[in-house]
Amino acid sequence: MSAGPAFNPLLSLLELGQRARHAESANELAFLSVNDSRALAPYRQAALWFDAGGVHTLSGVVAVEGNAPYAQWLDALCRTLASQYTADTPLLVDPTQLPAKVTDAWDEWLPRHAVWLPLQHLGNGNDGSLTRGGLLLAGDNSWVPEQLALLAEWMDTWQHAWRGTQGSVRWSAATVPARLRRWWRAPARGSRWRRRTAVAVLAIAALFIPVHLTVLAPGELVPANPATLRAPLDGVIAEFAVVPNQAVTAGQPLFSFDQAPIASKLEVAREALSTAQAEYRQTAQLVLNDPRAKAQLAPLLGKIAEKQAQATFLEGVAQRSRVVAPQAGIVLFDDPAEWIGKPAQTGERILQIAAPDDVEIEAWVPIGDAIPLAEQATVHLYLSASPMTPLTGTLRYISPRATARPDGTFAYRVRATITSASGQRIGLKGTVKLVGERVPLIYWVMRRPMASIREFIAW
């Protein structure tokens, strides 16, 4: 009985080269390199790696999971080999010559022996990024020089086929205008239909151009961190010591309440305190002659403490009735004449004090224009006083609920932090433009009409 034909590695090399030249895609070539290279040299595992994309293909695996620990460790190993070894000949990998962070997990992922086949002649891919790579083979036994020579020749053939697949999909954008002009001017039957088709295609394509979804809303410049002063007590405001937009310093008097009722109550409390003290002294003198009077001292002391507390409280009210500035800044409030003589309730806002340069943008977005806004979304304020120089800011917050406005409508309050010095005073009004995410042009055009139609037909 005659034995079968002897194994000839050169025939296997020729067969692999033929299959590589006839490969129809880069993925087919990658599959061929990691799974069929064992026809030249035995191995257990293979990985095709590129500098730009990391681990591209693994032997015996349909798809590579880039976030898997094995793929991440292989990427670190191949990246180390590519940086330490720049020649284009096969390299028998010695784990002891590699960094500890790579060799510590070697026994967990790979057999003892490995060979690195550099790929230095890949050329540029579609994006110009695939310029360097390598094929890593790992097995239980080392490889002899003859096998390494076959693998080197096979990789040279494989890289030639790889460059062919990359070149077959190259396309230069510089030739597009000329090709379109030739197609447009070419004399052919049905040229009118061709032009109409081209215009229709361009119009449909234009509908899908991505644009920013934007809305306009009324807005103004408001203080970012003002100190709000509220009425400390129930009473009538008697006078203001400042005027609107006046610069004040900390501790400067701002306004005061009518002192007449406060002073009268304080005087009554002090008189009651004096009476209680006199009554106590008189009773204390009687104790010397009448021991039974000693029992009256404790109630009298309690009465004195009560009257003292009332007097102290009214003294504090009298002090709080004269309001001073807690910090330096600009006073913000309406006409003082509207407050003088008007009863104010405790907690009612009277005025604000804000730093002149501490301003931000406030806008009121109608319910129908409440588009999704990302964190730090761009906001532009076009002031009526200077519409050609908009102020730009970033979204700070948007209220979760709509608030009733003076005109009877409901809107969402939006606050935005100004990214640069504005040089504009607080209170200036204008139009705010809020920039949302990118959407197709057709959605940008049809958003409001479709919303109105749905409200009308309730669908």
Short mmCIF file of C-alpha atoms in Angstrom, two decimals:
data_model
loop_
_atom_site.label_atom_id
_atom_site.label_comp_id
_atom_site.label_asym_id
_atom_site.label_seq_id
_atom_site.Cartn_x
_atom_site.Cartn_y
_atom_site.Cartn_z
CA MET A 1 0.00 0.00 0.00
CA SER A 2 1.40 3.35 -1.02
CA ALA A 3 1.37 6.26 1.44
CA GLY A 4 -0.54 9.48 0.68
CA PRO A 5 1.18 12.44 -0.88
CA ALA A 6 3.82 13.98 1.40
CA PHE A 7 3.07 17.36 3.00
CA ASN A 8 4.62 20.15 0.95
CA PRO A 9 4.63 23.54 2.75
CA LEU A 10 5.40 25.40 -0.48
CA LEU A 11 2.19 24.11 -2.04
CA SER A 12 0.29 25.26 1.05
CA LEU A 13 1.93 28.67 0.73
CA LEU A 14 0.90 28.92 -2.93
CA GLU A 15 -2.65 27.88 -2.10
CA LEU A 16 -2.93 30.48 0.66
CA GLY A 17 -1.55 33.16 -1.65
CA GLN A 18 -4.10 32.27 -4.32
CA ARG A 19 -6.94 32.43 -1.79
CA ALA A 20 -5.69 35.78 -0.54
CA ARG A 21 -5.58 37.25 -4.04
CA HIS A 22 -9.13 36.08 -4.71
CA ALA A 23 -10.52 37.36 -1.40
CA GLU A 24 -13.46 39.68 -1.98
CA SER A 25 -13.23 41.72 1.21
CA ALA A 26 -10.89 42.77 3.97
CA ASN A 27 -12.86 40.70 6.49
CA GLU A 28 -12.34 37.58 4.40
CA LEU A 29 -8.60 38.28 4.34
CA ALA A 30 -8.56 38.79 8.10
CA PHE A 31 -10.39 35.48 8.64
CA LEU A 32 -7.89 33.76 6.35
CA SER A 33 -4.90 35.07 8.31
CA VAL A 34 -6.02 33.93 11.77
CA ASN A 35 -7.66 30.61 10.88
CA ASP A 36 -5.81 29.17 7.86
CA SER A 37 -2.20 30.15 8.60
CA ARG A 38 -1.89 26.88 10.53
CA ALA A 39 -1.40 25.19 7.16
CA LEU A 40 2.18 26.51 7.35
CA ALA A 41 2.84 26.21 11.10
CA PRO A 42 0.74 24.79 13.94
CA TYR A 43 -0.69 27.08 16.63
CA ARG A 44 -3.59 27.21 19.06
CA GLN A 45 -4.59 30.88 19.03
CA ALA A 46 -4.17 33.75 16.59
CA ALA A 47 -4.99 37.45 16.73
CA LEU A 48 -4.87 40.08 13.98
CA TRP A 49 -4.13 43.52 15.41
CA PHE A 50 -4.07 47.02 13.93
CA ASP A 51 -2.59 50.10 15.56
CA ALA A 52 -5.67 52.22 14.96
CA GLY A 53 -8.46 49.81 15.81
CA GLY A 54 -6.87 47.35 18.21
CA VAL A 55 -7.70 43.64 17.97
CA HIS A 56 -9.44 43.14 14.63
CA THR A 57 -9.96 39.38 14.32
CA LEU A 58 -9.47 36.34 16.58
CA SER A 59 -9.17 32.72 15.55
CA GLY A 60 -12.31 30.70 16.15
CA VAL A 61 -14.37 33.80 16.99
CA VAL A 62 -17.01 35.37 14.75
CA ALA A 63 -16.84 38.86 16.27
CA VAL A 64 -14.41 40.51 18.67
CA GLU A 65 -15.81 42.10 21.82
CA GLY A 66 -13.54 45.09 22.30
CA ASN A 67 -14.44 45.58 25.95
CA ALA A 68 -13.70 41.98 26.94
CA PRO A 69 -10.67 41.54 29.25
CA TYR A 70 -9.03 39.13 26.79
CA ALA A 71 -9.27 41.61 23.91
CA GLN A 72 -7.99 44.47 26.05
CA TRP A 73 -5.03 42.43 27.28
CA LEU A 74 -4.20 41.32 23.72
CA ASP A 75 -4.33 44.94 22.58
CA ALA A 76 -1.85 45.94 25.30
CA LEU A 77 0.45 43.02 24.37
CA CYS A 78 0.40 43.75 20.63
CA ARG A 79 0.87 47.47 21.20
CA THR A 80 3.93 46.71 23.35
CA LEU A 81 5.40 44.38 20.72
CA ALA A 82 4.80 46.90 17.93
CA SER A 83 6.53 49.66 19.87
CA GLN A 84 9.53 47.56 21.00
CA TYR A 85 10.10 45.66 17.75
CA THR A 86 10.22 47.74 14.55
CA ALA A 87 11.70 45.20 12.12
CA ASP A 88 9.55 43.40 9.55
CA THR A 89 10.76 39.85 10.27
CA PRO A 90 9.09 37.31 12.59
CA LEU A 91 9.89 37.58 16.28
CA LEU A 92 9.77 34.72 18.79
CA VAL A 93 8.23 36.44 21.78
CA ASP A 94 10.08 36.14 25.09
CA PRO A 95 7.61 37.03 27.88
CA THR A 96 10.46 37.85 30.25
CA GLN A 97 11.42 40.82 28.04
CA LEU A 98 7.96 42.39 28.29
CA PRO A 99 6.55 44.72 30.96
CA ALA A 100 5.14 43.12 34.09
CA LYS A 101 1.62 44.41 33.43
CA VAL A 102 1.58 42.28 30.26
CA THR A 103 3.40 39.17 31.45
CA ASP A 104 1.46 38.83 34.71
CA ALA A 105 -1.61 37.54 32.84
CA TRP A 106 0.25 35.61 30.11
CA ASP A 107 -0.45 32.15 31.53
CA GLU A 108 -4.13 33.03 31.91
CA TRP A 109 -4.70 33.95 28.26
CA LEU A 110 -1.99 32.38 26.03
CA PRO A 111 0.12 29.23 25.74
CA ARG A 112 3.81 29.36 26.58
CA HIS A 113 5.16 30.06 23.07
CA ALA A 114 4.21 32.91 20.72
CA VAL A 115 5.49 34.47 17.52
CA TRP A 116 4.91 38.05 16.37
CA LEU A 117 4.57 38.65 12.62
CA PRO A 118 4.84 42.42 11.99
CA LEU A 119 2.70 43.99 9.27
CA GLN A 120 4.64 47.08 8.21
CA HIS A 121 3.37 47.42 4.63
CA LEU A 122 -0.37 47.73 5.03
CA GLY A 123 -0.64 51.13 3.36
CA ASN A 124 -3.50 53.49 4.23
CA GLY A 125 -7.06 52.35 4.78
CA ASN A 126 -10.23 54.21 3.89
CA ASP A 127 -9.57 56.69 6.68
CA GLY A 128 -5.77 56.60 6.37
CA SER A 129 -5.38 55.05 9.80
CA LEU A 130 -4.39 51.40 9.21
CA THR A 131 -0.65 51.93 8.78
CA ARG A 132 0.74 49.34 11.16
CA GLY A 133 -0.31 45.99 12.56
CA GLY A 134 0.72 42.47 13.33
CA LEU A 135 -0.36 38.84 13.52
CA LEU A 136 0.21 37.08 16.84
CA LEU A 137 0.35 33.26 16.88
CA ALA A 138 0.48 31.28 20.12
CA GLY A 139 1.02 27.55 20.59
CA ASP A 140 2.38 24.83 22.84
CA ASN A 141 5.62 24.38 20.85
CA SER A 142 8.11 26.79 19.41
CA TRP A 143 8.62 27.29 15.68
CA VAL A 144 11.66 26.29 13.66
CA PRO A 145 13.39 28.74 11.29
CA GLU A 146 11.85 27.05 8.23
CA GLN A 147 8.36 27.68 9.57
CA LEU A 148 9.20 31.29 10.38
CA ALA A 149 10.43 31.80 6.83
CA LEU A 150 7.17 30.41 5.43
CA LEU A 151 5.13 32.63 7.74
CA ALA A 152 7.16 35.71 6.73
CA GLU A 153 6.57 34.99 3.02
CA TRP A 154 2.89 34.35 3.69
CA MET A 155 2.53 37.67 5.51
CA ASP A 156 4.22 39.50 2.65
CA THR A 157 1.71 37.99 0.21
CA TRP A 158 -1.15 38.70 2.59
CA GLN A 159 -0.18 42.37 2.94
CA HIS A 160 -0.10 42.74 -0.84
CA ALA A 161 -3.64 41.36 -1.03
CA TRP A 162 -4.71 43.61 1.85
CA ARG A 163 -3.49 46.73 0.06
CA GLY A 164 -5.51 45.62 -2.94
CA THR A 165 -8.71 45.51 -0.94
CA GLN A 166 -8.02 48.94 0.48
CA GLY A 167 -7.28 50.42 -2.91
CA SER A 168 -10.42 48.96 -4.43
CA VAL A 169 -12.62 51.14 -2.24
CA ARG A 170 -10.63 54.34 -2.46
CA TRP A 171 -12.59 57.23 -3.82
CA SER A 172 -11.44 60.79 -4.36
CA ALA A 173 -13.88 63.56 -3.53
CA ALA A 174 -11.94 65.90 -5.83
CA THR A 175 -13.37 64.16 -8.91
CA VAL A 176 -17.01 64.50 -7.83
CA PRO A 177 -17.69 67.99 -9.34
CA ALA A 178 -16.23 67.02 -12.71
CA ARG A 179 -18.19 63.75 -12.82
CA LEU A 180 -21.42 65.55 -11.95
CA ARG A 181 -20.84 68.15 -14.67
CA ARG A 182 -20.22 65.44 -17.27
CA TRP A 183 -23.34 63.57 -16.19
CA TRP A 184 -25.44 66.76 -16.29
CA ARG A 185 -24.23 67.89 -19.73
CA ALA A 186 -24.13 64.50 -21.37
CA PRO A 187 -26.41 64.52 -24.46
CA ALA A 188 -28.78 61.64 -23.99
CA ARG A 189 -32.39 60.77 -24.45
CA GLY A 190 -34.55 61.91 -21.55
CA SER A 191 -32.27 64.74 -20.37
CA ARG A 192 -35.24 66.65 -18.92
CA TRP A 193 -36.19 63.64 -16.82
CA ARG A 194 -32.58 63.36 -15.67
CA ARG A 195 -32.50 66.96 -14.51
CA ARG A 196 -35.82 66.68 -12.73
CA THR A 197 -34.67 63.52 -11.02
CA ALA A 198 -31.45 65.18 -9.93
CA VAL A 199 -33.30 68.19 -8.53
CA ALA A 200 -35.73 65.92 -6.69
CA VAL A 201 -32.92 63.83 -5.23
CA LEU A 202 -31.07 66.95 -4.10
CA ALA A 203 -34.24 68.39 -2.56
CA ILE A 204 -34.94 65.16 -0.68
CA ALA A 205 -31.34 64.96 0.46
CA ALA A 206 -31.50 68.56 1.68
CA LEU A 207 -34.42 67.64 3.93
CA PHE A 208 -32.09 65.38 5.90
CA ILE A 209 -29.33 67.93 6.41
CA PRO A 210 -28.65 68.05 10.17
CA VAL A 211 -29.39 71.42 11.74
CA HIS A 212 -29.59 72.60 15.33
CA LEU A 213 -33.08 72.64 16.80
CA THR A 214 -33.54 76.17 18.16
CA VAL A 215 -36.31 78.18 19.81
CA LEU A 216 -36.73 81.87 20.58
CA ALA A 217 -38.05 83.22 23.86
CA PRO A 218 -38.22 86.60 25.62
CA GLY A 219 -35.35 87.14 28.02
CA GLU A 220 -33.40 89.66 30.04
CA LEU A 221 -30.30 90.14 32.14
CA VAL A 222 -30.91 89.38 35.81
CA PRO A 223 -28.63 89.23 38.86
CA ALA A 224 -27.05 85.83 39.31
CA ASN A 225 -26.61 85.81 43.09
CA PRO A 226 -28.55 88.75 44.54
CA ALA A 227 -29.17 89.44 48.22
CA THR A 228 -32.95 89.62 48.59
CA LEU A 229 -34.26 91.85 51.37
CA ARG A 230 -37.74 91.08 52.68
CA ALA A 231 -39.94 92.80 55.21
CA PRO A 232 -38.70 91.76 58.68
CA LEU A 233 -42.04 92.62 60.31
CA ASP A 234 -45.61 93.67 59.61
CA GLY A 235 -45.80 97.41 59.24
CA VAL A 236 -45.91 100.47 57.03
CA ILE A 237 -42.77 101.59 55.21
CA ALA A 238 -42.06 105.20 56.15
CA GLU A 239 -39.11 106.19 53.99
CA PHE A 240 -36.34 105.02 51.68
CA ALA A 241 -32.75 106.17 52.12
CA VAL A 242 -31.73 105.03 48.61
CA VAL A 243 -33.01 105.27 45.05
CA PRO A 244 -33.20 102.52 42.41
CA ASN A 245 -29.87 101.46 40.84
CA GLN A 246 -27.89 103.30 43.53
CA ALA A 247 -24.56 101.83 44.60
CA VAL A 248 -24.45 101.07 48.31
CA THR A 249 -21.92 99.70 50.77
CA ALA A 250 -22.39 97.08 53.47
CA GLY A 251 -24.20 98.51 56.50
CA GLN A 252 -25.64 101.51 54.66
CA PRO A 253 -29.31 102.32 55.62
CA LEU A 254 -31.84 101.34 52.95
CA PHE A 255 -35.36 101.90 54.27
CA SER A 256 -37.27 102.04 57.55
CA PHE A 257 -40.76 101.32 58.84
CA ASP A 258 -43.07 103.76 60.61
CA GLN A 259 -41.59 104.13 64.09
CA ALA A 260 -44.70 105.51 65.86
CA PRO A 261 -46.47 102.19 66.65
CA ILE A 262 -43.19 100.47 67.43
CA ALA A 263 -42.02 103.28 69.73
CA SER A 264 -45.35 103.40 71.57
CA LYS A 265 -45.35 99.65 72.18
CA LEU A 266 -41.75 99.82 73.35
CA GLU A 267 -42.56 102.68 75.72
CA VAL A 268 -45.50 100.76 77.18
CA ALA A 269 -43.31 97.68 77.65
CA ARG A 270 -40.62 99.69 79.41
CA GLU A 271 -43.19 101.34 81.69
CA ALA A 272 -44.62 97.93 82.55
CA LEU A 273 -41.12 96.69 83.32
CA SER A 274 -40.47 99.69 85.59
CA THR A 275 -43.78 99.13 87.39
CA ALA A 276 -42.99 95.45 87.96
CA GLN A 277 -39.55 96.30 89.30
CA ALA A 278 -40.96 98.93 91.67
CA GLU A 279 -43.59 96.50 92.92
CA TYR A 280 -40.87 93.93 93.57
CA ARG A 281 -38.76 96.40 95.56
CA GLN A 282 -41.77 97.42 97.63
CA THR A 283 -42.64 93.84 98.45
CA ALA A 284 -39.02 93.07 99.32
CA GLN A 285 -39.10 95.84 101.95
CA LEU A 286 -42.29 94.43 103.47
CA VAL A 287 -40.58 91.09 104.02
CA LEU A 288 -38.58 92.62 106.89
CA ASN A 289 -41.77 93.34 108.85
CA ASP A 290 -44.16 90.75 107.42
CA PRO A 291 -42.64 87.31 106.68
CA ARG A 292 -45.80 86.34 104.81
CA ALA A 293 -44.88 88.82 102.05
CA LYS A 294 -41.91 86.63 101.11
CA ALA A 295 -44.25 84.29 99.24
CA GLN A 296 -45.07 87.09 96.80
CA LEU A 297 -41.47 87.61 95.68
CA ALA A 298 -41.29 84.62 93.30
CA PRO A 299 -44.38 85.63 91.24
CA LEU A 300 -43.06 89.17 91.06
CA LEU A 301 -39.70 87.96 89.75
CA GLY A 302 -41.51 86.01 87.06
CA LYS A 303 -43.50 89.09 86.13
CA ILE A 304 -40.30 91.13 85.86
CA ALA A 305 -38.75 88.48 83.56
CA GLU A 306 -41.86 88.51 81.38
CA LYS A 307 -41.87 92.30 81.05
CA GLN A 308 -38.12 92.29 80.40
CA ALA A 309 -38.57 89.77 77.56
CA GLN A 310 -41.33 91.88 76.02
CA ALA A 311 -39.20 95.00 76.18
CA THR A 312 -36.18 93.19 74.71
CA PHE A 313 -38.31 91.81 71.88
CA LEU A 314 -39.69 95.23 71.01
CA GLU A 315 -36.20 96.71 71.09
CA GLY A 316 -35.19 94.08 68.51
CA VAL A 317 -38.25 94.95 66.42
CA ALA A 318 -37.28 98.61 66.57
CA GLN A 319 -33.77 97.74 65.43
CA ARG A 320 -35.02 95.51 62.60
CA SER A 321 -37.40 98.22 61.44
CA ARG A 322 -34.36 100.11 60.14
CA VAL A 323 -33.02 97.88 57.33
CA VAL A 324 -29.37 98.20 56.25
CA ALA A 325 -27.48 96.71 53.29
CA PRO A 326 -25.97 93.26 54.02
CA GLN A 327 -23.41 93.65 51.22
CA ALA A 328 -22.10 96.12 48.69
CA GLY A 329 -23.77 96.35 45.30
CA ILE A 330 -26.53 97.97 43.26
CA VAL A 331 -30.00 98.44 44.76
CA LEU A 332 -32.71 96.90 42.59
CA PHE A 333 -36.36 97.83 43.20
CA ASP A 334 -39.22 99.79 41.69
CA ASP A 335 -40.36 103.35 42.37
CA PRO A 336 -40.02 104.13 46.12
CA ALA A 337 -43.26 106.12 45.99
CA GLU A 338 -45.16 102.87 45.46
CA TRP A 339 -43.86 101.53 48.78
CA ILE A 340 -44.04 104.55 51.08
CA GLY A 341 -47.21 104.33 53.17
CA LYS A 342 -48.00 100.83 51.92
CA PRO A 343 -48.48 98.06 54.52
CA ALA A 344 -45.91 95.30 54.12
CA GLN A 345 -46.26 91.78 55.46
CA THR A 346 -43.46 89.78 57.01
CA GLY A 347 -41.48 88.01 54.27
CA GLU A 348 -42.68 90.25 51.43
CA ARG A 349 -39.82 91.08 49.04
CA ILE A 350 -38.89 94.75 49.07
CA LEU A 351 -35.65 95.00 47.04
CA GLN A 352 -32.48 93.21 45.96
CA ILE A 353 -28.79 94.06 46.11
CA ALA A 354 -26.56 92.60 43.39
CA ALA A 355 -23.00 93.03 42.17
CA PRO A 356 -22.94 95.02 38.90
CA ASP A 357 -20.94 92.37 37.01
CA ASP A 358 -22.66 89.31 38.51
CA VAL A 359 -25.37 88.83 35.87
CA GLU A 360 -26.91 85.92 33.98
CA ILE A 361 -29.53 85.30 31.31
CA GLU A 362 -33.14 84.57 32.20
CA ALA A 363 -35.66 83.42 29.59
CA TRP A 364 -39.26 82.25 29.60
CA VAL A 365 -39.85 79.40 27.14
CA PRO A 366 -43.49 78.84 26.12
CA ILE A 367 -44.90 75.36 26.64
CA GLY A 368 -45.12 74.74 22.90
CA ASP A 369 -41.41 75.54 22.43
CA ALA A 370 -40.03 73.37 25.25
CA ILE A 371 -37.49 71.43 23.20
CA PRO A 372 -35.04 68.95 24.78
CA LEU A 373 -31.94 70.81 25.97
CA ALA A 374 -28.72 69.11 26.97
CA GLU A 375 -26.63 70.12 29.94
CA GLN A 376 -24.47 73.16 29.18
CA ALA A 377 -26.54 73.87 26.05
CA THR A 378 -25.64 77.08 24.22
CA VAL A 379 -27.85 80.12 24.86
CA HIS A 380 -27.66 83.45 22.99
CA LEU A 381 -29.26 86.71 24.19
CA TYR A 382 -29.90 89.38 21.56
CA LEU A 383 -30.51 92.56 23.55
CA SER A 384 -32.90 95.10 22.09
CA ALA A 385 -30.34 97.80 22.89
CA SER A 386 -27.54 96.04 20.97
CA PRO A 387 -28.93 93.30 18.69
CA MET A 388 -25.70 92.99 16.66
CA THR A 389 -23.60 91.86 19.63
CA PRO A 390 -25.33 88.88 21.26
CA LEU A 391 -24.33 87.58 24.67
CA THR A 392 -23.47 83.87 24.78
CA GLY A 393 -23.98 81.62 27.78
CA THR A 394 -24.46 78.02 28.84
CA LEU A 395 -27.64 76.55 30.25
CA ARG A 396 -27.62 76.42 34.06
CA TYR A 397 -31.09 75.08 34.74
CA ILE A 398 -34.62 74.92 33.37
CA SER A 399 -37.60 74.80 35.71
CA PRO A 400 -39.42 71.43 35.79
CA ARG A 401 -42.85 73.08 35.86
CA ALA A 402 -44.41 75.86 33.85
CA THR A 403 -45.11 79.09 35.74
CA ALA A 404 -47.96 81.53 35.16
CA ARG A 405 -46.83 84.77 33.54
CA PRO A 406 -48.36 88.26 33.98
CA ASP A 407 -49.89 88.01 30.49
CA GLY A 408 -51.83 84.87 31.45
CA THR A 409 -49.61 82.38 29.62
CA PHE A 410 -47.51 79.59 31.09
CA ALA A 411 -43.80 79.23 30.45
CA TYR A 412 -40.68 77.49 31.74
CA ARG A 413 -38.05 79.61 33.46
CA VAL A 414 -34.55 79.17 32.00
CA ARG A 415 -31.34 80.47 33.55
CA ALA A 416 -28.00 80.55 31.69
CA THR A 417 -24.53 81.53 32.88
CA ILE A 418 -22.76 84.10 30.69
CA THR A 419 -19.40 82.73 29.52
CA SER A 420 -17.64 86.11 29.19
CA ALA A 421 -17.84 89.61 30.60
CA SER A 422 -21.01 91.24 29.31
CA GLY A 423 -20.52 94.92 30.17
CA GLN A 424 -24.31 95.30 30.13
CA ARG A 425 -26.43 96.40 33.07
CA ILE A 426 -29.04 94.36 34.85
CA GLY A 427 -32.59 94.68 33.52
CA LEU A 428 -31.89 94.94 29.78
CA LYS A 429 -34.35 92.87 27.77
CA GLY A 430 -34.18 91.11 24.44
CA THR A 431 -34.70 87.80 22.67
CA VAL A 432 -33.07 84.56 23.79
CA LYS A 433 -32.11 81.82 21.35
CA LEU A 434 -31.75 78.34 22.85
CA VAL A 435 -29.74 75.83 20.82
CA GLY A 436 -30.78 72.17 21.12
CA GLU A 437 -29.57 68.95 19.56
CA ARG A 438 -29.09 68.37 15.83
CA VAL A 439 -32.14 67.15 13.92
CA PRO A 440 -32.96 66.66 10.21
CA LEU A 441 -34.06 69.80 8.41
CA ILE A 442 -37.49 68.29 7.69
CA TYR A 443 -38.10 67.85 11.43
CA TRP A 444 -36.99 71.42 12.08
CA VAL A 445 -39.49 72.68 9.48
CA MET A 446 -42.43 70.43 10.39
CA ARG A 447 -42.17 70.38 14.19
CA ARG A 448 -44.54 73.25 14.93
CA PRO A 449 -47.07 72.48 12.15
CA MET A 450 -47.25 68.83 13.21
CA ALA A 451 -47.73 69.82 16.85
CA SER A 452 -50.58 72.17 15.89
CA ILE A 453 -52.21 69.49 13.74
CA ARG A 454 -52.01 66.93 16.53
CA GLU A 455 -53.61 69.39 18.97
CA PHE A 456 -56.40 70.04 16.47
CA ILE A 457 -57.19 66.41 15.58
CA ALA A 458 -56.27 64.99 19.04
CA TRP A 459 -54.07 62.24 17.58
#
